[in-house]
PDB file of C-alpha atoms in Angstrom:
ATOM      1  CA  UNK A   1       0.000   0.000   0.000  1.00 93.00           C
ATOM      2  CA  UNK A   2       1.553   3.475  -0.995  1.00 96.00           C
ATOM      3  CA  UNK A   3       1.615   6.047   1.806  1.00 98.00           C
ATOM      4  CA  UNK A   4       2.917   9.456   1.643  1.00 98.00           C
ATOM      5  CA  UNK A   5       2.923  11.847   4.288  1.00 98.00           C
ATOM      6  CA  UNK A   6       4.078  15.545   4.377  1.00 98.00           C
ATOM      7  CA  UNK A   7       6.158  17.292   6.917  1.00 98.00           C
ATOM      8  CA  UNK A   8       7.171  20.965   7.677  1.00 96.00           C
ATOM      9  CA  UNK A   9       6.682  24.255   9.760  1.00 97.00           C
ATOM     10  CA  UNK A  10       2.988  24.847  10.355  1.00 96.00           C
ATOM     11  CA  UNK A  11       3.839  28.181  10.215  1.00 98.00           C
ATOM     12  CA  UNK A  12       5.764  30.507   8.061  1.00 98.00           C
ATOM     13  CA  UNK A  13       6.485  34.248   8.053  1.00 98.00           C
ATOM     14  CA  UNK A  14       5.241  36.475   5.676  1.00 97.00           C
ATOM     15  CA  UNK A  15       8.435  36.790   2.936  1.00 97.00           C
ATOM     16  CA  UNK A  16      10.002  33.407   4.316  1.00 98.00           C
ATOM     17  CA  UNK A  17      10.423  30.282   2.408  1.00 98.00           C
ATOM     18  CA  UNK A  18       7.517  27.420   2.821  1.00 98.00           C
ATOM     19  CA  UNK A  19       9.236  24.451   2.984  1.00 98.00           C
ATOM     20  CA  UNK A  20       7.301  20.964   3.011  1.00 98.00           C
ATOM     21  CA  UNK A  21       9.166  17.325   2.690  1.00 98.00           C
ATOM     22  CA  UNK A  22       6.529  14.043   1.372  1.00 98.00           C
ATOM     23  CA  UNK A  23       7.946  11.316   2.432  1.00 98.00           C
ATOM     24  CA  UNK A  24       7.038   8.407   0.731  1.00 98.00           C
ATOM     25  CA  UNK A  25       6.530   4.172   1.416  1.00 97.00           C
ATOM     26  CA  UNK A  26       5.286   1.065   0.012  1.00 96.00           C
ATOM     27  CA  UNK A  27       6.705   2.084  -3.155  1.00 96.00           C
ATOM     28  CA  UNK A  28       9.865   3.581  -4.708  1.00 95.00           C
ATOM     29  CA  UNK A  29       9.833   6.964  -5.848  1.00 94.00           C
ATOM     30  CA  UNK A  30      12.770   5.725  -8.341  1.00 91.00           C
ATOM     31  CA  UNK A  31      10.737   3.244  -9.828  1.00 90.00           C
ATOM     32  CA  UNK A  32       8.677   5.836 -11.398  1.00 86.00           C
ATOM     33  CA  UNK A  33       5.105   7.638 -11.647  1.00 91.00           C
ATOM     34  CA  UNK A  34       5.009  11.575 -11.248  1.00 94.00           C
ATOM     35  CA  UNK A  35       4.954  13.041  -7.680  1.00 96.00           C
ATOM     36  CA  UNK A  36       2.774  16.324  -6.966  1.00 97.00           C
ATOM     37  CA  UNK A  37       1.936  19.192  -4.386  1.00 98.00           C
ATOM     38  CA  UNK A  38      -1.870  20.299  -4.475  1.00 98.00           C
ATOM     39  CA  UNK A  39      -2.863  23.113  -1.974  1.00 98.00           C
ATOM     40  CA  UNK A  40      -6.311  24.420  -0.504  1.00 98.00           C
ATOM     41  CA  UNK A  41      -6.593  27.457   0.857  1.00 98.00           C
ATOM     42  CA  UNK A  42      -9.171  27.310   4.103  1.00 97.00           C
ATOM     43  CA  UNK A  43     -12.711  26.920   2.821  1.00 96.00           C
ATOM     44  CA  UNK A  44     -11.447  26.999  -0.668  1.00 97.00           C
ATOM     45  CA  UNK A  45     -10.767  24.463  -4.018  1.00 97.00           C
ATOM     46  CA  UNK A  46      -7.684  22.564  -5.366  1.00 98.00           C
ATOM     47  CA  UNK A  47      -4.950  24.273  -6.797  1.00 98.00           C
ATOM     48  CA  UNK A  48      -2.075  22.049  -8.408  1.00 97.00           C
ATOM     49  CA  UNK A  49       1.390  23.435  -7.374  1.00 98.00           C
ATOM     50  CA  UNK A  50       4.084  21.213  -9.223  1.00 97.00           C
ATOM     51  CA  UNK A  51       4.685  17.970 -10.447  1.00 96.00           C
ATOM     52  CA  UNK A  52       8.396  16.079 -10.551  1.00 95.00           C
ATOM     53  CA  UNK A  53       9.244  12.499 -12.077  1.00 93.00           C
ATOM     54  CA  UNK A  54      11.507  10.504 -10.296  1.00 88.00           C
ATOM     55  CA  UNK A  55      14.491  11.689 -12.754  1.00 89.00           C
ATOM     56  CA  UNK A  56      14.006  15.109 -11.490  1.00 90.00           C
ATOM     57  CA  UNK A  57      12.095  16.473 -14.294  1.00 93.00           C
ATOM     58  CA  UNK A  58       9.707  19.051 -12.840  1.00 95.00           C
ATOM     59  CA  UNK A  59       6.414  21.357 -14.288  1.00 95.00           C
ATOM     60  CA  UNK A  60       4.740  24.077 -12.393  1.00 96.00           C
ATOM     61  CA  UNK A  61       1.521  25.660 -12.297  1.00 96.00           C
ATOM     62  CA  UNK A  62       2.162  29.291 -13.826  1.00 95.00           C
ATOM     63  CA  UNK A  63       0.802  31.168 -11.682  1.00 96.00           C
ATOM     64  CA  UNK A  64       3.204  30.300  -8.824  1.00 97.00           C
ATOM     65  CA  UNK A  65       6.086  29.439 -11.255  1.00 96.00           C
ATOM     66  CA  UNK A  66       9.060  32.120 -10.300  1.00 96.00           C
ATOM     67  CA  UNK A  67       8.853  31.139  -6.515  1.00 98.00           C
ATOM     68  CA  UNK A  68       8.275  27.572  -6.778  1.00 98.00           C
ATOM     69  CA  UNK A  69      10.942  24.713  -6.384  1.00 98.00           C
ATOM     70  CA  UNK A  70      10.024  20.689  -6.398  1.00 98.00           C
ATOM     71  CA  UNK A  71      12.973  18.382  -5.875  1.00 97.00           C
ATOM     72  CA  UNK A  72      13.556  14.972  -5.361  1.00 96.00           C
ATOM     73  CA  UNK A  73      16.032  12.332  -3.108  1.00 94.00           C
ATOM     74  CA  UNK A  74      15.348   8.998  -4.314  1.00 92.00           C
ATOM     75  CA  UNK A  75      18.041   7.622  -2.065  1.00 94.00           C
ATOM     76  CA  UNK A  76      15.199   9.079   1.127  1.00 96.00           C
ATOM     77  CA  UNK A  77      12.505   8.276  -0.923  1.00 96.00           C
ATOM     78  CA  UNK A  78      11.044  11.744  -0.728  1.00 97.00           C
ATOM     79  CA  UNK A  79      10.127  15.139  -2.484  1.00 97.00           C
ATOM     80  CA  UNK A  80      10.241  18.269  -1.231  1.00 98.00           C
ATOM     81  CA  UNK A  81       8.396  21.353  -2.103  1.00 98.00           C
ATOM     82  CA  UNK A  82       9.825  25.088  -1.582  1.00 98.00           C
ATOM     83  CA  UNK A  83       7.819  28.086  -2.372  1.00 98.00           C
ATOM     84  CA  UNK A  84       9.338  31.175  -1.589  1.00 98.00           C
ATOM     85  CA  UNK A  85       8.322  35.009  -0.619  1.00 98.00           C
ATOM     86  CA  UNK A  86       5.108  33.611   1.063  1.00 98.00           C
ATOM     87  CA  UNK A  87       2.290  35.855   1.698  1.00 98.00           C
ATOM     88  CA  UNK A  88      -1.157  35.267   3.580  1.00 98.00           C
ATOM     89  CA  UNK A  89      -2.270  34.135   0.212  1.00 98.00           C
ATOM     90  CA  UNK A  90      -0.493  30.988   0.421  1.00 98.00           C
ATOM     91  CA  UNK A  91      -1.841  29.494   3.554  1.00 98.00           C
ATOM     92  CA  UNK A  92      -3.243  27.100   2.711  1.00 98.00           C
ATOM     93  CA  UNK A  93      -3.180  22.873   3.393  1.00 98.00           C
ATOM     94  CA  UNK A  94      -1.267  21.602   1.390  1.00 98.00           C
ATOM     95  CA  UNK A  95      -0.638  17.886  -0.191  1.00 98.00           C
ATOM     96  CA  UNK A  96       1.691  15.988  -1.889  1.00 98.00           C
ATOM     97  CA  UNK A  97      -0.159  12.997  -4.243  1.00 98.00           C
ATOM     98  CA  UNK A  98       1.482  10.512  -6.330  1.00 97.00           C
ATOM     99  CA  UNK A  99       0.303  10.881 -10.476  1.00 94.00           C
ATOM    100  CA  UNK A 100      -1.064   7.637 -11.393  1.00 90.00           C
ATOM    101  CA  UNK A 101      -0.898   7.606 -15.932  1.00 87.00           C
ATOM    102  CA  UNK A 102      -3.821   5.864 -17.724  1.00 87.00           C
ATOM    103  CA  UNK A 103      -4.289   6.405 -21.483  1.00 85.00           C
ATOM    104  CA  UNK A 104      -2.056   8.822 -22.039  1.00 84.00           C
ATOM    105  CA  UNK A 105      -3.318  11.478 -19.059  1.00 89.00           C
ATOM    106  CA  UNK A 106      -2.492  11.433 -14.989  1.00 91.00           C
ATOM    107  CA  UNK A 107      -4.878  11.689 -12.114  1.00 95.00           C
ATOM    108  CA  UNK A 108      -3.878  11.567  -8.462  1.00 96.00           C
ATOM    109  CA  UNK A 109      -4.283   8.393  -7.376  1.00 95.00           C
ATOM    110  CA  UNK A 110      -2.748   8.191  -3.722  1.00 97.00           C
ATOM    111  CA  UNK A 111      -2.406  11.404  -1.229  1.00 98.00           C
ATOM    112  CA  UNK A 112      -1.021  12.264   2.051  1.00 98.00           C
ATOM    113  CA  UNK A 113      -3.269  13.383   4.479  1.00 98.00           C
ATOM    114  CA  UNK A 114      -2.563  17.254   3.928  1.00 98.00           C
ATOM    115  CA  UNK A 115      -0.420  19.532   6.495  1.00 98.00           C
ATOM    116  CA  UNK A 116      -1.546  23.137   7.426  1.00 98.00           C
ATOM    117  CA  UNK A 117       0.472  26.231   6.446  1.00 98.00           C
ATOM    118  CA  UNK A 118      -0.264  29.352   8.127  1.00 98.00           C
ATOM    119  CA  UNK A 119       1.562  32.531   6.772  1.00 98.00           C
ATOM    120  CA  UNK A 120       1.412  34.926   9.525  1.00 97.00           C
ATOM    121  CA  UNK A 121       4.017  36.993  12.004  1.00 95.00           C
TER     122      UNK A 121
ATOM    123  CA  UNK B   1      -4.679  27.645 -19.613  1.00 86.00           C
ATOM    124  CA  UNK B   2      -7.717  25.614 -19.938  1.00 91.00           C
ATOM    125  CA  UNK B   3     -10.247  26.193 -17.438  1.00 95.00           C
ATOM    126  CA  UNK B   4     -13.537  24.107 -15.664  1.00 97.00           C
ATOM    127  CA  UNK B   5     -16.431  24.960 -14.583  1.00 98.00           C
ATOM    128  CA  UNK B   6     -18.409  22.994 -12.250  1.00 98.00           C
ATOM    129  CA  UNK B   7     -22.194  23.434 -11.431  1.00 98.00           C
ATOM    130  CA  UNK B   8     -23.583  23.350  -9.284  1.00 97.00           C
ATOM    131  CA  UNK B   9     -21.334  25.050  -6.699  1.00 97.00           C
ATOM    132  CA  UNK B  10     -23.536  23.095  -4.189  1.00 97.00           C
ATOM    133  CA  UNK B  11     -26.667  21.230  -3.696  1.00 97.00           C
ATOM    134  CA  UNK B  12     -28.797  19.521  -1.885  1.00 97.00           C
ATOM    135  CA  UNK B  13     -30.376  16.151  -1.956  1.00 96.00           C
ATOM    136  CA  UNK B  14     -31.583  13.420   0.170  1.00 96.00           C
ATOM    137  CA  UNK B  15     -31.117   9.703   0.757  1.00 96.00           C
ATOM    138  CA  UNK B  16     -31.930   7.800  -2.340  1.00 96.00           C
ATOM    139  CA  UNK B  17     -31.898  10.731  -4.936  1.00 97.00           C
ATOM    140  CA  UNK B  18     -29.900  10.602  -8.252  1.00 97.00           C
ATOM    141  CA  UNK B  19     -27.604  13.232  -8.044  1.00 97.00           C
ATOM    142  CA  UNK B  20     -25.895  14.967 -11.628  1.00 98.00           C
ATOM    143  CA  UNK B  21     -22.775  17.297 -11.569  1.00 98.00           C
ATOM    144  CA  UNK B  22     -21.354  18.944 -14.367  1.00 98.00           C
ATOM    145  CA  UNK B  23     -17.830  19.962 -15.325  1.00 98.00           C
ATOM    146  CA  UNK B  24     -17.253  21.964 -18.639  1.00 98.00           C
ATOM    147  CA  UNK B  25     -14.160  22.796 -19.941  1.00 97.00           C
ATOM    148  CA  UNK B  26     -12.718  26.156 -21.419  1.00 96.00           C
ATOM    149  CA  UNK B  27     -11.662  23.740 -24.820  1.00 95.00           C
ATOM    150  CA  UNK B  28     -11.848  20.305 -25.492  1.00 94.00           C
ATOM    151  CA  UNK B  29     -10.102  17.763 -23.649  1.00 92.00           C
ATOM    152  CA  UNK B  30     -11.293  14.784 -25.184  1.00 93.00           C
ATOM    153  CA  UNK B  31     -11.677  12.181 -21.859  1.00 93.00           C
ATOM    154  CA  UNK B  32      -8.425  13.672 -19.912  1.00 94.00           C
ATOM    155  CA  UNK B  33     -10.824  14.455 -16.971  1.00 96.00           C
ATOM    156  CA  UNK B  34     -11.430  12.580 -13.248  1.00 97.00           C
ATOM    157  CA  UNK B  35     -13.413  12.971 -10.634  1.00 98.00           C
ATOM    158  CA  UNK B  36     -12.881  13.264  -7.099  1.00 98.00           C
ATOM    159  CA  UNK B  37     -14.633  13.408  -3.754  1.00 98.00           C
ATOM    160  CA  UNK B  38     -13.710  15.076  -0.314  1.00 98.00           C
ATOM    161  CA  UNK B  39     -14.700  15.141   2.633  1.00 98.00           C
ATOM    162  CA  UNK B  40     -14.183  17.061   5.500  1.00 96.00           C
ATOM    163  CA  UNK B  41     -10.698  17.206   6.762  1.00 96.00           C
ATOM    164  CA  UNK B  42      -9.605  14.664   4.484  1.00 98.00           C
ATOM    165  CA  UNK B  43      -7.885  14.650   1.639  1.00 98.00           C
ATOM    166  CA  UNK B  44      -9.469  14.046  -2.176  1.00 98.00           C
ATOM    167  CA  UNK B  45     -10.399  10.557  -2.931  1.00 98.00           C
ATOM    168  CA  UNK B  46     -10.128   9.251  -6.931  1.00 98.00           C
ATOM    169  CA  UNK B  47     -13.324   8.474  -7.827  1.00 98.00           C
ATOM    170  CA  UNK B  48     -13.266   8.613 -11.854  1.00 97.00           C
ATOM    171  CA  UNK B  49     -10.321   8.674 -14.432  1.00 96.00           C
ATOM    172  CA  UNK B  50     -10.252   9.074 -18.115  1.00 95.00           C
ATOM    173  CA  UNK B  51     -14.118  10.645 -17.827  1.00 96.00           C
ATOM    174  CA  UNK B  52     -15.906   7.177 -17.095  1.00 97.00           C
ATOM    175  CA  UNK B  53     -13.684   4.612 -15.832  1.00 97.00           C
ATOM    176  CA  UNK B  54     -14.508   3.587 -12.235  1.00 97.00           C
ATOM    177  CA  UNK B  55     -11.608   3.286  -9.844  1.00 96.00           C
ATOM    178  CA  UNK B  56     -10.957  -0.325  -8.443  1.00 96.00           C
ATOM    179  CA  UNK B  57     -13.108   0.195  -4.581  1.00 96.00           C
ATOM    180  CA  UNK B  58     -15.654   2.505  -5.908  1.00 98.00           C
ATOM    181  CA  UNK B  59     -19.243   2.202  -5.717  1.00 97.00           C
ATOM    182  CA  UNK B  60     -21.065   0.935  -8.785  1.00 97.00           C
ATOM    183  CA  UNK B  61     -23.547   3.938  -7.714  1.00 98.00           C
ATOM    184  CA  UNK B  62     -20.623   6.414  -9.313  1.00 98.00           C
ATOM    185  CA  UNK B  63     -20.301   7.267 -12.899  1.00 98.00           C
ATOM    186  CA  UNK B  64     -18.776   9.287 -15.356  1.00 98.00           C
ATOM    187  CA  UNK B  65     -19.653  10.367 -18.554  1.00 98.00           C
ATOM    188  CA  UNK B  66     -18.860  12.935 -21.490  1.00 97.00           C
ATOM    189  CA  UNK B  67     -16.021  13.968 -23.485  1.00 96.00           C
ATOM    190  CA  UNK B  68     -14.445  16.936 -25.131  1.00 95.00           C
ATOM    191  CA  UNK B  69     -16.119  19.844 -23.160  1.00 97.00           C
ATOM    192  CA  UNK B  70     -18.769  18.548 -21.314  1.00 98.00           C
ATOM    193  CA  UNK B  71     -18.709  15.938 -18.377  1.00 98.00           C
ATOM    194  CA  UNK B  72     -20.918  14.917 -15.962  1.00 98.00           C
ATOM    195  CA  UNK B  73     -20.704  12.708 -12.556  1.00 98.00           C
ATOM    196  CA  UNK B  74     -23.532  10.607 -11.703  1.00 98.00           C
ATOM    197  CA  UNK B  75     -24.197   9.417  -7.802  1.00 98.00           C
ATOM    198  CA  UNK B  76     -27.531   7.056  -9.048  1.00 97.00           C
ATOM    199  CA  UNK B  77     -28.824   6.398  -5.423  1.00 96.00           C
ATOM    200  CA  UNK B  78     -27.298   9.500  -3.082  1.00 97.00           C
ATOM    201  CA  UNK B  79     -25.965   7.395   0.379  1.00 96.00           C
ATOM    202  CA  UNK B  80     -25.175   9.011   3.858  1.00 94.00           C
ATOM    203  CA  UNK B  81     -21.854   8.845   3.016  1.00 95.00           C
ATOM    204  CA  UNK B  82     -21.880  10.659  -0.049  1.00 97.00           C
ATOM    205  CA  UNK B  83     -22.480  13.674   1.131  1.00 94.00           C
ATOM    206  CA  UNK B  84     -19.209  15.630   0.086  1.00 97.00           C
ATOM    207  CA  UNK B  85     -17.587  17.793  -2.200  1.00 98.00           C
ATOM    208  CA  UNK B  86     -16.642  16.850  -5.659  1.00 98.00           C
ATOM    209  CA  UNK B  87     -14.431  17.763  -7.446  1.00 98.00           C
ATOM    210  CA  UNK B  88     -13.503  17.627 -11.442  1.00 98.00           C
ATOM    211  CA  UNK B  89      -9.741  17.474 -12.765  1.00 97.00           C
ATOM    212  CA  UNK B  90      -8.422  17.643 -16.104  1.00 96.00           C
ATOM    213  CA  UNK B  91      -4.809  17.037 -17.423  1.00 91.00           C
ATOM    214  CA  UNK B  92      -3.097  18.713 -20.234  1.00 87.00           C
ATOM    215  CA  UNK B  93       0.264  17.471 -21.951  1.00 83.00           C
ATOM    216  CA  UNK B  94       1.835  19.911 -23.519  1.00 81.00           C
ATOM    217  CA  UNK B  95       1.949  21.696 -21.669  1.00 81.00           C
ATOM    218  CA  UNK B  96       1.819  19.258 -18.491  1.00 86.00           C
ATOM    219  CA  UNK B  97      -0.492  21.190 -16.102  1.00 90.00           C
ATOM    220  CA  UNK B  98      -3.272  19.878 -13.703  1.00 94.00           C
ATOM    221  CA  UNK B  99      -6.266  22.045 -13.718  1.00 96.00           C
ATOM    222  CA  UNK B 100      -9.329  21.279 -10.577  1.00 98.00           C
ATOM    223  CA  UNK B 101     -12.883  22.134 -11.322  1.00 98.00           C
ATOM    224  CA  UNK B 102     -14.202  24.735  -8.048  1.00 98.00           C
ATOM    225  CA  UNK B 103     -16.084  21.761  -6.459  1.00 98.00           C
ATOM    226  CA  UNK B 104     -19.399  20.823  -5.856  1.00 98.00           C
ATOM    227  CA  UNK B 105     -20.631  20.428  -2.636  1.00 98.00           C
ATOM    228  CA  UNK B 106     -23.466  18.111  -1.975  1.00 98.00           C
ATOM    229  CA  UNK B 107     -25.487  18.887   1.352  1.00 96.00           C
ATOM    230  CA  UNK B 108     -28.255  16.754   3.035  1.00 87.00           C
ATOM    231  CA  UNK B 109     -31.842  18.309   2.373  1.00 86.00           C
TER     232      UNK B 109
END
């Protein structure tokens, strides 16, 4: 059974790097698949952050683009997320989800269980 | 950037009652689109991939239809426990980016 579960400060200063680790088990991250972060603000919808392969390979959503960076340690089995220059605006919960392919397209097929990020002094 | 729209935003329903959502997209998509469900606290739950294909667990009472711009989620016989929010999702290639519908929330009557 693949389990994933996210770690990091639940809470951030406003201009401060957000910094979140998904550590992953029951499967190898090297093996392959797509990895993702996926945040909801409080009371809000889904936004997709980022997505990396297990090569390293990364895509980001454009709107958060130029202060977002998804990396990967296959030897820890993990992927991290950093997003930097928070603001209110990002707190959020956020996930990390593994990108299951079928026919050509990817869903999100396993998640963690979500970790709250407050931005606030 | 392709965009969805879901409608409802919310509804309600009781025990029993077949429940329709809709997801439209800003261009086609052909079936790149899934379905999800949360509840409170938790986090999303796959429900539907590639617009109608059931994931393995899933109640029969779930289904998924459409493709290109227009989707829809079927719950045939609304439970206690389906009482949620749904979400859609789409997937683009090039370039790869995940897109989520604004949800649907389904409320007892």
């Amino acid at each position: 059974q693949v389990q994933l579960q996210e770690s990091g400060p639940g809470l951030v200063k406003p201009s401060e790097t957000l910094s979140l680790t998904c550590a992953v088990s029951g499967y190898s991250i090297s093996s392959g698949y797509y990895w993702g972060w996926i945040r909801q603000p409080p009371g809000k919808g889904l936004e997709w952050i980022g997505s990396i392969y297990h090569s390293g390979s990364t895509y980001y959503n454009p709107s958060l683009k130029s202060r977002v960076t998804i990396s990967v340690d296959t030897s820890k089995n993990q992927f991290s997320l950093k997003l930097s220059s928070v603001t209110a605006a990002d707190t959020a919960v956020y996930y990390c989800a593994r990108l299951w392919y079928s026919s050509g397209w990817y869903y999100f097929d396993y998640w963690g269980q979500g970790t709250l990020v407050t931005v606030s002094s | 950037a392709i965009q969805l729209t879901q409608s409802p935003s919310s509804l309600s329903a009781s025990v029993g009652d077949r429940v329709t959502i809709t997801c439209r997209a800003s261009q086609g998509i052909s079936s790149a689109l899934a379905w999800y469900q949360q509840k409170p606290g938790k986090a999303p739950k796959l429900l539907i991939y590639d617009a109608s294909s059931l994931e393995s667990g899933v109640p029969s009472r779930f289904s998924g239809s459409g493709s290109g711009t227009d989707f829809t989620l079927t719950i045939s016989s609304l439970q206690p426990e389906d009482f949620a929010t749904y979400y859609c999702q789409q997937f683009n290639s090039y370039p790869h980016r995940l897109t989520f519908g604004g949800g649907t929330k389904v409320e007892i009557k």
